[in-house]
C-alpha cells in the first residue's frame, strides 16, 4: 500500500467521523498547507491554516474522490481563505497587538534560530517572486500537486501553470542568494549533481 492509499483510508474514516483519521490527514498535509500560506499571507499563515482546516472539517462529508483530489480540494480552500485574508487586511490594516505571552517560558534562542532556518529562507525567496509564480511553485514543488490540480486550484489553464512554475524556478535559480549557496568554496570539490552556477 502506498502512502496515498493509507491516507485515503484515514480520509474515509474521517468522513465517517473518526477523529484519529482526521488527525492522520491533518498531520500529513498541515506542513505543506502552512508553507503555502506563509508565502500567500505571511504572518497570518497559522490563522488562515486554522480557518482552512475548520472549513475542510465542516465540508468533509461533501468531498468525493481520491487522496490526490482531496489534496487539491484542501489547497483550493486554503487559497480562498488566503485571498479573504488579504482582502480583509486591505480594508482594515491592523496594528500589531502587544505581546500577551510574557508569562510563557522563553524558548532557547539558538535552537529556535537553527530550527527551520533553511525553510524560512526558501519560503522568503519564493514569496519574493511575482504572486502567480510563487503560488505555482508552492503548489507544484512544495505541496506536490500535479499540473491539472494546480491549474484547478489557481483557476488557470495547465499551460499557464507550467509557464509560471518554470519562470518561478528559473528566477529562483538565478537569485544571487541561491547562486551564493551553490557556489563552490575555494578548495572544495564541485558537486557533479548540480549544473554549474545553479
XYZ file of C-alpha atoms in Angstrom, residues 23-138:
116
model
C -5.709 13.750 12.735
C -3.743 11.475 10.385
C -4.796 13.518 7.355
C -4.040 16.772 9.202
C -0.536 15.611 10.200
C 0.200 14.592 6.608
C -0.917 17.850 4.960
C -0.623 20.614 7.570
C 3.101 21.312 6.983
C 2.568 21.849 3.233
C -0.580 23.939 3.821
C 1.286 26.111 6.317
C 4.268 26.603 3.986
C 1.973 27.549 1.115
C 0.093 30.040 3.281
C 3.318 31.586 4.615
C 4.072 32.596 1.029
C 0.496 33.740 0.332
C -0.384 35.590 3.585
C 2.861 35.837 5.563
C 2.460 36.094 9.328
C -1.264 35.276 9.173
C -0.493 31.779 7.848
C -1.321 29.902 11.058
C -4.668 31.647 11.488
C -5.587 31.080 7.843
C -4.492 27.436 8.075
C -6.822 27.012 11.059
C -9.690 28.524 9.082
C -8.820 26.207 6.175
C -8.990 23.094 8.341
C -12.195 24.257 10.038
C -13.871 24.623 6.661
C -12.443 21.303 5.484
C -13.772 19.547 8.604
C -17.172 21.174 8.183
C -17.454 20.253 4.478
C -15.649 16.903 4.553
C -18.868 14.924 4.185
C -19.383 16.548 0.750
C -15.968 15.604 -0.627
C -15.627 12.660 -3.016
C -12.534 11.462 -4.814
C -9.108 10.002 -4.159
C -6.447 11.461 -1.889
C -4.861 13.465 -4.718
C -8.228 15.111 -5.347
C -8.550 15.807 -1.624
C -5.139 17.479 -1.624
C -6.301 19.774 -4.439
C -9.619 20.432 -2.683
C -7.814 21.374 0.538
C -5.376 23.725 -1.198
C -8.253 25.375 -3.045
C -9.850 26.083 0.341
C -6.502 27.398 1.643
C -6.126 29.684 -1.365
C -9.644 31.093 -0.945
C -9.077 31.684 2.779
C -5.777 33.373 1.902
C -7.491 35.657 -0.631
C -10.114 36.519 2.006
C -7.347 37.386 4.488
C -5.555 39.658 2.016
C -8.832 41.443 1.265
C -9.581 41.840 4.964
C -6.153 43.303 5.629
C -6.554 45.627 2.663
C -9.790 47.005 4.102
C -8.635 47.289 7.701
C -4.899 47.339 8.223
C -4.216 46.175 11.743
C -1.595 47.388 14.124
C 0.433 44.661 15.759
C -1.005 43.584 19.075
C 1.094 43.912 22.189
C 2.529 40.650 23.359
C 0.442 38.880 25.974
C 2.841 35.953 26.190
C 5.157 37.446 28.806
C 4.299 34.644 31.228
C 5.232 31.876 28.756
C 8.677 30.329 29.255
C 11.268 31.619 26.788
C 12.445 29.190 24.129
C 16.110 28.584 23.550
C 17.021 31.275 21.019
C 19.833 29.271 19.436
C 17.665 26.193 18.942
C 14.844 28.293 17.539
C 17.175 30.055 15.100
C 18.522 26.774 13.769
C 15.112 25.142 13.602
C 13.671 25.766 10.195
C 16.104 28.489 9.136
C 16.591 26.919 5.712
C 12.836 26.544 5.279
C 12.214 30.176 6.253
C 14.968 31.266 3.888
C 13.486 29.282 0.992
C 9.928 30.434 1.693
C 11.130 34.032 1.849
C 12.762 33.690 -1.561
C 9.660 32.092 -3.043
C 7.494 34.844 -1.528
C 9.645 37.416 -3.352
C 8.513 36.009 -6.713
C 5.535 37.513 -8.540
C 2.367 36.117 -6.915
C 1.391 33.794 -9.786
C 4.869 32.258 -9.898
C 5.113 31.948 -6.109
C 1.777 30.124 -5.876
C 2.600 27.845 -8.810
C 5.997 26.906 -7.326
C 4.490 26.315 -3.875
